[in-house]
């Protein structure tokens, strides 16, 4: 476990555990887009968690505050690639900070921690995707130095 100290508050970061899944899903659903995408049945999330947890290239992070409540999460994926000279990419996804904690600086501190973690694992590029409707998130990522460099496409299978 690691800690982040921020304005007199201590946040503990750890690899998510199976018993964290309900709280993590609640964070994902506590969002304008998440309300429409996330469901009440935890079985698919528990199955996904098992696959994520078994994959050495995945790190699902749960962040707890001083009361031990989960107040943030993000998922990190290391992606070896032949492009960019065989670079390993750090994919950052499913970033959520509880509404009451937004604006505290925790999001920026989490990204700094995630980027350092990625470097330690050999990643040379951090990347993420975000919904086009998340204008506030776009500004946040730009403040952190991320650049809109690609156009993404998705298709249901």
Short mmCIF file of C-alpha atoms in Angstrom, two decimals:
data_model
loop_
_atom_site.label_atom_id
_atom_site.label_comp_id
_atom_site.label_asym_id
_atom_site.label_seq_id
_atom_site.Cartn_x
_atom_site.Cartn_y
_atom_site.Cartn_z
CA UNK A 1 0.00 0.00 0.00
CA UNK A 2 1.06 3.53 -0.65
CA UNK A 3 -0.19 6.81 0.71
CA UNK A 4 -0.70 10.29 -0.67
CA UNK A 5 -0.61 13.25 1.70
CA UNK A 6 -2.70 16.15 0.47
CA UNK A 7 -3.70 19.26 2.43
CA UNK A 8 -3.52 17.47 5.77
CA UNK A 9 -5.43 14.45 4.48
CA UNK A 10 -4.05 10.96 3.97
CA UNK A 11 -5.23 8.78 1.12
CA UNK A 12 -4.24 5.13 0.92
CA UNK A 13 -3.81 3.44 -2.46
CA UNK A 14 -3.93 -0.31 -2.81
CA UNK A 15 -4.59 -3.01 -5.36
CA UNK A 16 -8.35 -3.47 -5.34
CA UNK A 17 -9.70 -6.61 -3.71
CA UNK A 18 -12.79 -8.61 -4.60
CA UNK A 19 -14.68 -7.15 -1.63
CA UNK A 20 -14.03 -3.64 -3.03
CA UNK A 21 -16.06 -4.33 -6.17
CA UNK A 22 -19.42 -2.98 -4.89
CA UNK A 23 -17.82 0.33 -3.81
CA UNK A 24 -15.89 0.64 -7.09
CA UNK A 25 -19.03 0.02 -9.15
CA UNK A 26 -20.86 2.62 -7.06
CA UNK A 27 -18.13 5.14 -7.93
CA UNK A 28 -18.41 4.31 -11.62
CA UNK A 29 -22.19 4.71 -11.49
CA UNK A 30 -22.05 8.03 -9.58
CA UNK A 31 -21.59 9.98 -12.77
CA UNK A 32 -23.81 11.41 -15.51
CA UNK A 33 -22.64 8.84 -18.07
CA UNK A 34 -22.09 6.07 -15.53
CA UNK A 35 -25.72 6.18 -14.40
CA UNK A 36 -26.71 5.03 -17.87
CA UNK A 37 -23.91 2.49 -18.39
CA UNK A 38 -23.52 0.70 -15.08
CA UNK A 39 -25.92 -1.93 -13.76
CA UNK A 40 -27.11 -3.23 -10.41
CA UNK A 41 -26.13 -6.87 -11.01
CA UNK A 42 -22.62 -7.27 -9.55
CA UNK A 43 -21.93 -10.66 -11.17
CA UNK A 44 -20.46 -9.25 -14.42
CA UNK A 45 -18.29 -6.84 -12.42
CA UNK A 46 -17.04 -9.63 -10.16
CA UNK A 47 -16.17 -11.70 -13.23
CA UNK A 48 -14.35 -8.76 -14.80
CA UNK A 49 -12.51 -8.11 -11.53
CA UNK A 50 -11.27 -11.71 -11.44
CA UNK A 51 -9.87 -11.37 -14.97
CA UNK A 52 -8.26 -8.00 -14.20
CA UNK A 53 -6.77 -9.24 -10.94
CA UNK A 54 -5.27 -12.33 -12.62
CA UNK A 55 -3.56 -10.27 -15.35
CA UNK A 56 -0.05 -9.12 -14.41
CA UNK A 57 -0.37 -6.19 -16.84
CA UNK A 58 -3.38 -4.78 -14.98
CA UNK A 59 -3.61 -2.78 -11.78
CA UNK A 60 -7.02 -1.76 -10.48
CA UNK A 61 -6.45 0.81 -7.75
CA UNK A 62 -8.80 1.57 -4.86
CA UNK A 63 -8.17 4.79 -2.93
CA UNK A 64 -9.36 5.08 0.67
CA UNK A 65 -9.67 8.17 2.82
CA UNK A 66 -8.96 8.44 6.55
CA UNK A 67 -12.29 6.78 7.36
CA UNK A 68 -11.27 3.80 5.16
CA UNK A 69 -14.06 4.64 2.69
CA UNK A 70 -13.21 4.08 -0.99
CA UNK A 71 -13.33 7.54 -2.57
CA UNK A 72 -11.46 7.05 -5.86
CA UNK A 73 -10.34 4.47 -8.38
CA UNK A 74 -8.47 4.06 -11.62
CA UNK A 75 -7.40 1.14 -13.77
CA UNK A 76 -3.89 0.93 -15.18
CA UNK A 77 -2.92 -1.36 -18.04
CA UNK A 78 0.58 -1.96 -19.36
CA UNK A 79 0.46 -2.57 -23.10
CA UNK A 80 3.61 -3.85 -24.80
CA UNK A 81 3.72 -2.67 -28.39
CA UNK A 82 5.79 -3.12 -31.52
CA UNK A 83 5.16 0.51 -32.47
CA UNK A 84 7.24 3.39 -31.12
CA UNK A 85 10.32 1.19 -31.05
CA UNK A 86 8.74 -1.57 -28.98
CA UNK A 87 7.47 0.84 -26.35
CA UNK A 88 5.29 -0.16 -23.43
CA UNK A 89 2.28 2.10 -23.05
CA UNK A 90 0.45 2.90 -19.82
CA UNK A 91 -3.30 3.00 -20.45
CA UNK A 92 -5.23 4.90 -17.77
CA UNK A 93 -8.96 4.13 -17.61
CA UNK A 94 -12.03 4.19 -15.37
CA UNK A 95 -10.83 7.20 -13.39
CA UNK A 96 -13.33 8.31 -10.78
CA UNK A 97 -13.06 10.54 -7.73
CA UNK A 98 -16.05 10.76 -5.40
CA UNK A 99 -18.07 13.92 -5.97
CA UNK A 100 -17.37 15.30 -2.48
CA UNK A 101 -13.60 14.93 -3.01
CA UNK A 102 -13.35 16.48 -6.48
CA UNK A 103 -11.40 19.71 -6.58
CA UNK A 104 -9.17 18.61 -3.68
CA UNK A 105 -6.14 17.88 -5.86
CA UNK A 106 -6.52 14.13 -5.42
CA UNK A 107 -7.09 13.52 -9.14
CA UNK A 108 -3.84 15.23 -10.11
CA UNK A 109 -1.93 13.44 -7.35
CA UNK A 110 -3.37 10.10 -8.53
CA UNK A 111 -2.23 10.77 -12.08
CA UNK A 112 1.26 11.69 -10.88
CA UNK A 113 1.38 8.48 -8.87
CA UNK A 114 0.05 6.43 -11.83
CA UNK A 115 2.60 7.92 -14.23
CA UNK A 116 5.43 7.16 -11.80
CA UNK A 117 4.11 3.60 -11.42
CA UNK A 118 4.07 3.25 -15.20
CA UNK A 119 7.65 4.50 -15.51
CA UNK A 120 8.75 2.00 -12.85
CA UNK A 121 7.15 -0.76 -14.97
CA UNK A 122 9.01 0.42 -18.10
CA UNK A 123 6.24 2.41 -19.77
CA UNK A 124 7.39 5.31 -21.92
CA UNK A 125 4.00 6.74 -22.91
CA UNK A 126 0.81 7.31 -20.91
CA UNK A 127 -2.48 7.41 -22.78
CA UNK A 128 -6.16 7.53 -21.99
CA UNK A 129 -9.54 7.86 -23.61
CA UNK A 130 -12.42 9.93 -22.40
CA UNK A 131 -15.95 10.42 -23.63
CA UNK A 132 -16.38 13.46 -25.88
CA UNK A 133 -19.12 14.70 -23.54
CA UNK A 134 -16.69 14.99 -20.59
CA UNK A 135 -15.58 18.56 -21.29
CA UNK A 136 -14.45 19.17 -17.68
CA UNK A 137 -12.35 16.00 -17.80
CA UNK A 138 -10.75 17.19 -21.06
CA UNK A 139 -9.64 20.42 -19.37
CA UNK A 140 -8.31 18.43 -16.39
CA UNK A 141 -6.26 16.10 -18.63
CA UNK A 142 -4.90 19.05 -20.62
CA UNK A 143 -3.80 20.75 -17.37
CA UNK A 144 -1.87 17.55 -16.60
CA UNK A 145 -0.06 17.78 -19.94
CA UNK A 146 -2.11 15.31 -21.99
CA UNK A 147 -2.66 16.26 -25.62
CA UNK A 148 -5.56 15.29 -27.86
CA UNK A 149 -3.50 13.54 -30.51
CA UNK A 150 -5.78 10.84 -31.92
CA UNK A 151 -9.37 10.20 -32.86
CA UNK A 152 -10.87 7.09 -31.28
CA UNK A 153 -13.57 4.81 -32.59
CA UNK A 154 -15.69 2.17 -30.82
CA UNK A 155 -18.06 -0.49 -32.04
CA UNK A 156 -20.20 -2.85 -30.01
CA UNK A 157 -19.41 -6.53 -30.57
#
